[in-house]
Amino acid sequence: MTGGVVVVGGGIAGVSTAAALRSAGFVGDLTLVDAGEFPYDRPPLSKDYLAGTKQLSEIALQPPQWYDDQKIRLLTKSRVTALRPDFGAVELTDGTTVSADRVVLATGGRAARPPIPGSENVRVHVLRSAEDADRLRDTLRAGARALVVGAGLIGAEVASTAVDLGCEVVLVDPADPPLAQAIGPEIATWLHRLHGERGIRSMRASIETLRDTGSGIEARLTGHDVPLLFDVVILGVGMVPETSLAEAAGLEVDRGIVVDRTQSTSNPAILAVGDPARVSHNGALLPRTEHWEAAQHDGQRAAATILGIAPPADTAPWFWTDRHHRHVEAVGEMSTAEHIVLRGALGDSSFSAFGLAGGLVVGAVAVDAPTAVRAARRMIDRGIAVDSDRLADTATDLRKLLRG
C-alpha cells in the first residue's frame, strides 16, 4: 500500500504506529497529528517530570530530527475535528484537510473525574498531560497537605513523588489492598505498606464530598465522621477513553472504540490503537488495556494491517510502576494463578513471585528484579512447565528453567 495514512494522536500508540509503518517499508505519505508541543512519554508525568527532575524535552518520545528522517509530517498544536472517510481525508481545527486513505485513531483519553460534589474545584487536580503536571507541581510544596484519591498506578506514584517533595500525604482507596488482582494479594499488601513506611497515611475509604473552605478543601470520607482539610486533592481514579471522533464518524463505540484483532474498526478504512481501543473477539467485548507496552503493540498490529503483512506474535501482557524508589514489574495474569511461588523474601533488595497453574507459569511480579520478569515472560509465552522448588530456590539460574 502506498496511499496516505494519518495517525491521530501522538502518544506511544500513535508514534509506535508511525514507526512500525516506516520500519516495515511503508513509503506513502504519513502524517501524525498531535495536540501538544511535541509527542512525549506519559509515564514520567507522575514521577520525574512531576518532581521537576526532568524537562519536557527530556521525555520526548522521539528527537525532533527523527520525524524528518522518517519522512513523517508532524502537525503539532493541532487537532482533528472530523473524519471524512468517504472523501479520504481528515479535517483539522483550522478547517484544512489532510488526505488519508487510512486513518489510525490513537486518541487516548482524559482523566476521569467521578461525580463527587466539589470535584470540579480548582484545588482538585487530575494527571494526564504535561499541563496537568505543571499545574499540580506548583501546589506540591514542602508542607502542603495533599489528598490522593485512588491507590492504583497513577495515584501511588503521585503519592510517592509528593512525599519526596515534602508534602503531608493522605492516600485514600476503597480496595484492600489495591492492585491485588494484578499482582496478587501478598505482594500488593507489601507494596501498599511502603506508603506507611514513607510517612503516608493510607485510608480505606471513598470520598463523599469536597468543599472549598477558603483555607483549604474539606474532604468527607465514607466511614469517618470528621472531615479532613487539605491544600490540594489529586484524583487518580482512571481514565475515560476519547471516542468523540469515532462516534461522530459512525463507528461502533462501547466504552471504547470497538476493534477486531487487527485493530480495524467497524469502518475498515479506520483503525484504533491504544487506550481507547476495545477488542471484540468471538462476539465478546474484552476489557480495554491501558498500559504502555500494550499501546505499542497495538500500533505494530495496526501497521501490519495497513501493509497487509503478518502481525507480530502475541506475548504476555506487561506493565511496570515506580514508587518509593522501588521498581515493580508484572507480566501475565496473576489472577489466574492457582498458587504463588516466592523467589526471595518480601522486602529484600530484589525478589519476585511467580504465579503457577497446572505446572505452568501464568504470571509473575518482580521488585527490582527485571531479569526475573524477562524469564517469566518467556516461560509464559512458550508454555514451559517448571518445578516449584527449583523456581523458589534463588540459587537456580532461571535460564536453566527456560530449557526445561
Short mmCIF file of C-alpha atoms in Angstrom, two decimals:
data_model
loop_
_atom_site.label_atom_id
_atom_site.label_comp_id
_atom_site.label_asym_id
_atom_site.label_seq_id
_atom_site.Cartn_x
_atom_site.Cartn_y
_atom_site.Cartn_z
CA MET A 1 0.00 0.00 0.00
CA THR A 2 1.35 3.44 -0.91
CA GLY A 3 -1.60 5.75 -0.17
CA GLY A 4 -1.64 8.28 2.65
CA VAL A 5 -2.05 7.45 6.34
CA VAL A 6 -2.99 9.92 9.05
CA VAL A 7 -2.35 8.98 12.68
CA VAL A 8 -4.48 10.98 15.12
CA GLY A 9 -2.68 11.34 18.45
CA GLY A 10 0.98 11.48 19.41
CA GLY A 11 1.13 9.20 22.44
CA ILE A 12 3.06 5.95 22.48
CA ALA A 13 0.36 4.20 20.41
CA GLY A 14 0.40 6.82 17.66
CA VAL A 15 4.17 7.18 17.46
CA SER A 16 4.57 3.38 17.53
CA THR A 17 2.15 3.08 14.61
CA ALA A 18 4.13 5.57 12.56
CA ALA A 19 7.46 3.95 13.47
CA ALA A 20 6.19 0.46 12.63
CA LEU A 21 4.86 1.60 9.26
CA ARG A 22 8.18 3.07 8.21
CA SER A 23 10.28 0.22 9.59
CA ALA A 24 8.15 -2.28 7.65
CA GLY A 25 8.66 -0.40 4.38
CA PHE A 26 5.65 1.88 4.06
CA VAL A 27 6.57 4.60 1.54
CA GLY A 28 3.32 6.57 1.29
CA ASP A 29 2.51 9.93 2.86
CA LEU A 30 2.44 9.64 6.65
CA THR A 31 1.05 12.39 8.88
CA LEU A 32 0.98 12.44 12.66
CA VAL A 33 -1.37 14.97 14.28
CA ASP A 34 -0.76 15.87 17.91
CA ALA A 35 -2.39 18.47 20.13
CA GLY A 36 0.75 19.11 22.17
CA GLU A 37 4.04 20.87 21.56
CA PHE A 38 5.51 17.51 20.51
CA PRO A 39 4.81 13.84 21.30
CA TYR A 40 6.08 12.96 24.77
CA ASP A 41 6.07 9.95 27.08
CA ARG A 42 3.37 9.90 29.74
CA PRO A 43 4.69 7.58 32.50
CA PRO A 44 7.27 10.16 33.69
CA LEU A 45 4.48 12.69 34.27
CA SER A 46 3.78 11.17 37.70
CA LYS A 47 7.45 10.76 38.57
CA ASP A 48 10.49 12.60 37.17
CA TYR A 49 8.55 15.29 35.32
CA LEU A 50 6.21 15.99 38.23
CA ALA A 51 9.21 16.11 40.58
CA GLY A 52 10.92 18.62 38.31
CA THR A 53 13.98 16.45 37.74
CA LYS A 54 13.26 16.14 34.00
CA GLN A 55 12.17 18.73 31.48
CA LEU A 56 9.51 18.05 28.86
CA SER A 57 12.14 17.83 26.12
CA GLU A 58 13.81 15.01 28.07
CA ILE A 59 10.71 12.82 27.90
CA ALA A 60 10.04 13.29 24.19
CA LEU A 61 9.15 10.00 22.55
CA GLN A 62 11.48 10.78 19.66
CA PRO A 63 14.00 13.56 18.97
CA PRO A 64 12.76 16.21 16.52
CA GLN A 65 15.09 15.03 13.76
CA TRP A 66 13.56 11.54 13.84
CA TYR A 67 10.33 12.73 12.22
CA ASP A 68 12.27 14.32 9.37
CA ASP A 69 14.46 11.27 8.97
CA GLN A 70 11.40 9.02 8.82
CA LYS A 71 9.60 11.41 6.45
CA ILE A 72 6.73 11.80 8.89
CA ARG A 73 4.78 15.03 8.62
CA LEU A 74 4.30 16.08 12.24
CA LEU A 75 1.47 18.53 12.86
CA THR A 76 1.72 19.77 16.44
CA LYS A 77 -0.63 22.01 18.42
CA SER A 78 -3.35 20.76 16.11
CA ARG A 79 -6.40 18.57 16.41
CA VAL A 80 -8.52 16.52 14.04
CA THR A 81 -12.08 17.75 14.30
CA ALA A 82 -13.74 15.35 11.87
CA LEU A 83 -13.08 12.16 9.95
CA ARG A 84 -14.15 12.18 6.32
CA PRO A 85 -13.60 8.56 5.23
CA ASP A 86 -15.95 8.90 2.27
CA PHE A 87 -13.67 11.63 0.94
CA GLY A 88 -10.39 10.04 2.04
CA ALA A 89 -9.49 12.89 4.36
CA VAL A 90 -9.49 14.24 7.91
CA GLU A 91 -10.40 17.81 8.87
CA LEU A 92 -8.26 19.91 11.22
CA THR A 93 -9.19 22.68 13.65
CA ASP A 94 -8.20 25.39 11.16
CA GLY A 95 -10.56 23.94 8.55
CA THR A 96 -7.86 22.45 6.36
CA THR A 97 -7.98 18.81 5.33
CA VAL A 98 -5.30 16.14 5.06
CA SER A 99 -5.72 13.32 2.56
CA ALA A 100 -5.89 9.89 4.13
CA ASP A 101 -6.63 6.51 2.59
CA ARG A 102 -6.39 5.06 6.10
CA VAL A 103 -6.77 6.76 9.48
CA VAL A 104 -5.42 5.44 12.77
CA LEU A 105 -7.14 6.78 15.87
CA ALA A 106 -4.66 6.99 18.75
CA THR A 107 -6.79 9.50 20.61
CA GLY A 108 -6.01 8.32 24.14
CA GLY A 109 -8.35 9.51 26.84
CA ARG A 110 -8.93 12.04 29.57
CA ALA A 111 -8.51 11.64 33.29
CA ALA A 112 -11.71 10.57 35.00
CA ARG A 113 -13.46 12.97 37.35
CA PRO A 114 -16.08 10.98 39.26
CA PRO A 115 -19.34 12.75 40.18
CA ILE A 116 -18.12 13.76 43.63
CA PRO A 117 -19.66 17.04 44.80
CA GLY A 118 -16.90 19.65 44.66
CA SER A 119 -14.60 17.67 42.35
CA GLU A 120 -14.52 20.49 39.77
CA ASN A 121 -12.86 22.85 42.26
CA VAL A 122 -9.55 24.38 41.12
CA ARG A 123 -7.82 22.76 44.09
CA VAL A 124 -8.79 19.33 42.74
CA HIS A 125 -6.31 18.06 40.16
CA VAL A 126 -6.01 15.19 37.71
CA LEU A 127 -2.89 13.99 35.92
CA ARG A 128 -3.00 13.04 32.29
CA SER A 129 -0.95 15.67 30.44
CA ALA A 130 2.16 17.78 30.91
CA GLU A 131 -0.11 20.77 31.52
CA ASP A 132 -1.82 18.84 34.33
CA ALA A 133 1.58 18.03 35.82
CA ASP A 134 2.70 21.67 35.59
CA ARG A 135 -0.37 22.87 37.47
CA LEU A 136 -0.03 20.13 40.08
CA ARG A 137 3.69 20.70 40.63
CA ASP A 138 3.01 24.30 41.60
CA THR A 139 0.86 23.08 44.53
CA LEU A 140 3.13 20.30 45.83
CA ARG A 141 5.32 22.47 48.02
CA ALA A 142 7.03 21.26 51.19
CA GLY A 143 4.47 21.09 53.99
CA ALA A 144 1.45 21.10 51.68
CA ARG A 145 -1.40 18.83 52.78
CA ALA A 146 -2.17 16.55 49.83
CA LEU A 147 -5.02 14.10 49.43
CA VAL A 148 -4.51 11.46 46.74
CA VAL A 149 -7.69 9.64 45.75
CA GLY A 150 -7.00 6.23 44.26
CA ALA A 151 -4.02 3.99 45.08
CA GLY A 152 -3.59 2.39 41.67
CA LEU A 153 -0.57 3.08 39.48
CA ILE A 154 -1.03 6.83 38.97
CA GLY A 155 -2.26 7.59 42.48
CA ALA A 156 0.50 5.64 44.21
CA GLU A 157 3.20 7.18 42.01
CA VAL A 158 1.90 10.70 42.63
CA ALA A 159 1.78 9.99 46.39
CA SER A 160 5.39 8.80 46.26
CA THR A 161 6.51 11.91 44.37
CA ALA A 162 4.54 14.22 46.67
CA VAL A 163 6.11 12.81 49.82
CA ASP A 164 9.56 13.15 48.22
CA LEU A 165 8.73 16.82 47.68
CA GLY A 166 7.96 17.21 51.39
CA CYS A 167 4.17 17.09 51.32
CA GLU A 168 1.98 15.61 54.04
CA VAL A 169 0.12 12.93 52.11
CA VAL A 170 -3.09 11.02 52.75
CA LEU A 171 -3.87 8.24 50.28
CA VAL A 172 -7.46 7.02 50.01
CA ASP A 173 -8.76 3.92 48.23
CA PRO A 174 -11.68 1.56 48.96
CA ALA A 175 -9.70 -1.52 47.85
CA ASP A 176 -7.70 -3.53 50.36
CA PRO A 177 -5.09 -3.92 49.10
CA PRO A 178 -5.03 -2.02 45.81
CA LEU A 179 -3.69 -3.92 42.76
CA ALA A 180 -4.39 -7.33 44.32
CA GLN A 181 -5.95 -8.61 41.09
CA ALA A 182 -2.98 -7.51 39.02
CA ILE A 183 -0.06 -8.60 41.20
CA GLY A 184 -1.53 -10.95 43.79
CA PRO A 185 -2.65 -10.08 47.34
CA GLU A 186 0.65 -10.85 49.10
CA ILE A 187 2.85 -8.53 47.07
CA ALA A 188 0.02 -5.99 46.78
CA THR A 189 -0.17 -5.84 50.58
CA TRP A 190 3.60 -5.42 50.90
CA LEU A 191 3.65 -2.76 48.18
CA HIS A 192 0.83 -0.78 49.78
CA ARG A 193 2.60 -0.85 53.15
CA LEU A 194 5.51 1.04 51.62
CA HIS A 195 3.35 4.15 51.76
CA GLY A 196 3.16 3.96 55.54
CA GLU A 197 6.91 3.42 55.81
CA ARG A 198 7.38 6.71 53.96
CA GLY A 199 5.00 8.58 56.26
CA ILE A 200 1.93 8.47 54.05
CA ARG A 201 -1.36 7.87 55.81
CA SER A 202 -3.41 5.26 53.92
CA MET A 203 -7.14 5.09 54.49
CA ARG A 204 -9.61 2.53 53.17
CA ALA A 205 -12.46 4.81 52.17
CA SER A 206 -14.14 6.68 49.35
CA ILE A 207 -14.72 10.41 49.01
CA GLU A 208 -18.25 11.63 49.68
CA THR A 209 -17.80 15.38 49.16
CA LEU A 210 -15.13 18.00 48.58
CA ARG A 211 -15.77 21.57 49.77
CA ASP A 212 -13.59 24.65 49.44
CA THR A 213 -13.40 26.45 52.78
CA GLY A 214 -11.12 29.26 51.67
CA SER A 215 -8.28 27.97 53.84
CA GLY A 216 -8.28 24.61 52.09
CA ILE A 217 -10.51 21.93 50.66
CA GLU A 218 -12.50 19.86 53.10
CA ALA A 219 -12.92 16.19 52.27
CA ARG A 220 -15.59 13.98 53.81
CA LEU A 221 -14.72 10.28 53.67
CA THR A 222 -17.02 7.28 53.96
CA GLY A 223 -16.93 5.78 57.44
CA HIS A 224 -15.37 8.90 59.00
CA ASP A 225 -17.42 11.48 60.87
CA VAL A 226 -14.75 14.17 60.99
CA PRO A 227 -13.78 15.81 57.67
CA LEU A 228 -10.13 16.35 56.77
CA LEU A 229 -8.64 19.56 55.41
CA PHE A 230 -6.17 19.67 52.51
CA ASP A 231 -4.37 22.19 50.36
CA VAL A 232 -4.58 20.04 47.22
CA VAL A 233 -6.52 16.99 46.07
CA ILE A 234 -5.36 14.68 43.28
CA LEU A 235 -7.81 12.29 41.61
CA GLY A 236 -6.09 9.15 40.33
CA VAL A 237 -9.19 7.11 39.55
CA GLY A 238 -8.70 6.03 35.97
CA MET A 239 -9.36 7.45 32.53
CA VAL A 240 -12.21 7.93 30.11
CA PRO A 241 -11.43 6.88 26.51
CA GLU A 242 -11.63 9.64 23.91
CA THR A 243 -14.22 8.39 21.42
CA SER A 244 -15.88 11.56 20.16
CA LEU A 245 -14.28 11.44 16.70
CA ALA A 246 -15.22 7.78 16.34
CA GLU A 247 -18.80 8.42 17.42
CA ALA A 248 -19.19 11.34 15.03
CA ALA A 249 -17.88 9.15 12.20
CA GLY A 250 -20.50 6.49 12.97
CA LEU A 251 -18.04 3.89 14.23
CA GLU A 252 -19.10 1.24 16.73
CA VAL A 253 -18.35 2.51 20.23
CA ASP A 254 -18.95 0.73 23.52
CA ARG A 255 -16.92 2.21 26.39
CA GLY A 256 -14.14 2.42 23.85
CA ILE A 257 -13.71 2.25 20.09
CA VAL A 258 -14.59 -1.30 19.12
CA VAL A 259 -11.90 -3.02 17.03
CA ASP A 260 -11.12 -6.54 15.92
CA ARG A 261 -7.85 -8.38 16.43
CA THR A 262 -6.29 -6.40 13.58
CA GLN A 263 -7.14 -3.02 15.23
CA SER A 264 -9.73 -2.36 12.49
CA THR A 265 -12.91 -0.52 13.47
CA SER A 266 -16.38 -1.05 12.00
CA ASN A 267 -15.13 1.05 9.07
CA PRO A 268 -12.16 -0.81 7.52
CA ALA A 269 -10.58 2.50 6.46
CA ILE A 270 -10.21 3.49 10.12
CA LEU A 271 -8.20 1.71 12.78
CA ALA A 272 -7.88 2.43 16.51
CA VAL A 273 -5.00 1.80 18.88
CA GLY A 274 -4.00 2.37 22.47
CA ASP A 275 -6.15 3.37 25.42
CA PRO A 276 -9.46 3.95 23.58
CA ALA A 277 -9.35 0.70 21.56
CA ARG A 278 -11.55 -2.15 22.82
CA VAL A 279 -11.20 -5.53 21.15
CA SER A 280 -14.21 -7.59 20.13
CA HIS A 281 -13.26 -11.28 19.92
CA ASN A 282 -15.62 -14.15 19.16
CA GLY A 283 -18.59 -11.89 19.80
CA ALA A 284 -17.38 -10.73 23.22
CA LEU A 285 -16.00 -7.32 24.10
CA LEU A 286 -12.76 -7.58 26.06
CA PRO A 287 -11.63 -5.08 28.71
CA ARG A 288 -9.54 -2.23 27.38
CA THR A 289 -5.81 -2.42 28.10
CA GLU A 290 -4.31 0.86 29.27
CA HIS A 291 -0.62 0.03 29.61
CA TRP A 292 2.34 1.48 27.73
CA GLU A 293 3.52 -1.69 26.00
CA ALA A 294 0.00 -2.74 25.06
CA ALA A 295 -0.37 0.56 23.20
CA GLN A 296 2.96 -0.02 21.48
CA HIS A 297 1.85 -3.47 20.33
CA ASP A 298 -1.46 -2.05 19.08
CA GLY A 299 0.50 0.32 16.86
CA GLN A 300 2.57 -2.53 15.46
CA ARG A 301 -0.56 -4.56 14.69
CA ALA A 302 -2.23 -1.60 13.02
CA ALA A 303 0.81 -1.06 10.82
CA ALA A 304 0.78 -4.73 9.83
CA THR A 305 -2.91 -4.49 8.94
CA ILE A 306 -2.36 -1.44 6.76
CA LEU A 307 0.55 -3.12 4.99
CA GLY A 308 -1.17 -6.50 4.66
CA ILE A 309 1.64 -8.35 6.42
CA ALA A 310 1.70 -10.76 9.34
CA PRO A 311 1.28 -9.06 12.72
CA PRO A 312 3.87 -9.53 15.48
CA ALA A 313 3.34 -12.57 17.67
CA ASP A 314 1.27 -12.06 20.79
CA THR A 315 3.17 -12.01 24.06
CA ALA A 316 2.17 -11.95 27.72
CA PRO A 317 0.98 -8.50 28.88
CA TRP A 318 3.49 -6.49 30.91
CA PHE A 319 3.46 -3.29 32.92
CA TRP A 320 5.60 -1.51 35.49
CA THR A 321 5.37 1.05 38.26
CA ASP A 322 7.97 3.04 40.21
CA ARG A 323 7.25 4.23 43.72
CA HIS A 324 9.24 4.91 46.88
CA HIS A 325 12.45 4.14 44.97
CA ARG A 326 11.35 0.59 44.15
CA HIS A 327 10.81 -0.65 40.60
CA VAL A 328 7.96 -3.15 40.18
CA GLU A 329 7.19 -5.12 37.02
CA ALA A 330 4.35 -7.53 36.36
CA VAL A 331 3.75 -9.90 33.46
CA GLY A 332 0.98 -12.32 32.57
CA GLU A 333 -2.21 -12.87 34.53
CA MET A 334 -1.57 -13.34 38.24
CA SER A 335 -5.32 -13.50 38.88
CA THR A 336 -5.43 -16.93 37.17
CA ALA A 337 -2.71 -18.47 39.34
CA GLU A 338 -3.55 -21.50 41.47
CA HIS A 339 -0.58 -20.92 43.77
CA ILE A 340 2.27 -18.47 44.17
CA VAL A 341 5.97 -19.30 44.35
CA LEU A 342 8.03 -16.65 46.11
CA ARG A 343 11.61 -16.27 44.99
CA GLY A 344 13.41 -14.39 47.74
CA ALA A 345 11.73 -12.72 50.71
CA LEU A 346 9.28 -9.85 50.69
CA GLY A 347 11.20 -6.64 51.23
CA ASP A 348 14.57 -7.96 50.04
CA SER A 349 16.63 -5.65 47.86
CA SER A 350 15.20 -7.70 44.99
CA PHE A 351 12.64 -10.50 44.94
CA SER A 352 9.93 -11.95 42.73
CA ALA A 353 6.78 -14.03 42.81
CA PHE A 354 5.62 -16.46 40.14
CA GLY A 355 2.00 -17.47 39.68
CA LEU A 356 1.53 -21.09 38.55
CA ALA A 357 -1.46 -23.00 37.24
CA GLY A 358 -1.25 -26.61 36.12
CA GLY A 359 2.53 -26.54 36.47
CA LEU A 360 2.84 -23.62 34.06
CA VAL A 361 3.82 -20.05 34.85
CA VAL A 362 0.83 -17.78 34.14
CA GLY A 363 2.09 -14.58 35.75
CA ALA A 364 4.93 -13.01 37.69
CA VAL A 365 5.75 -9.91 39.68
CA ALA A 366 9.28 -8.70 40.37
CA VAL A 367 10.60 -5.95 42.60
CA ASP A 368 13.95 -4.59 41.41
CA ALA A 369 14.47 -7.89 39.58
CA PRO A 370 13.90 -7.25 35.86
CA THR A 371 15.66 -10.46 34.75
CA ALA A 372 13.04 -12.48 36.64
CA VAL A 373 10.23 -10.85 34.68
CA ARG A 374 12.00 -11.39 31.37
CA ALA A 375 12.44 -15.06 32.19
CA ALA A 376 8.83 -15.37 33.35
CA ARG A 377 7.61 -13.86 30.11
CA ARG A 378 9.47 -16.46 28.08
CA MET A 379 8.07 -19.21 30.30
CA ILE A 380 4.53 -17.93 29.74
CA ASP A 381 4.92 -17.37 26.01
CA ARG A 382 6.49 -20.79 25.46
CA GLY A 383 4.27 -22.72 27.88
CA ILE A 384 7.25 -24.14 29.77
CA ALA A 385 6.47 -26.38 32.74
CA VAL A 386 8.59 -25.57 35.80
CA ASP A 387 9.36 -27.22 39.11
CA SER A 388 8.16 -25.08 42.04
CA ASP A 389 11.06 -25.98 44.32
CA ARG A 390 13.68 -25.10 41.72
CA LEU A 391 11.84 -21.91 40.90
CA ALA A 392 11.76 -20.86 44.55
CA ASP A 393 15.49 -21.53 45.01
CA THR A 394 17.32 -18.26 44.35
CA ALA A 395 20.45 -20.28 43.55
CA THR A 396 18.69 -21.73 40.49
CA ASP A 397 19.60 -19.98 37.27
CA LEU A 398 16.30 -19.04 35.63
CA ARG A 399 17.89 -19.54 32.23
CA LYS A 400 18.18 -23.25 33.02
CA LEU A 401 14.46 -23.43 33.76
CA LEU A 402 13.81 -21.95 30.34
CA ARG A 403 15.47 -25.00 28.83
CA GLY A 404 13.09 -27.27 30.71
#
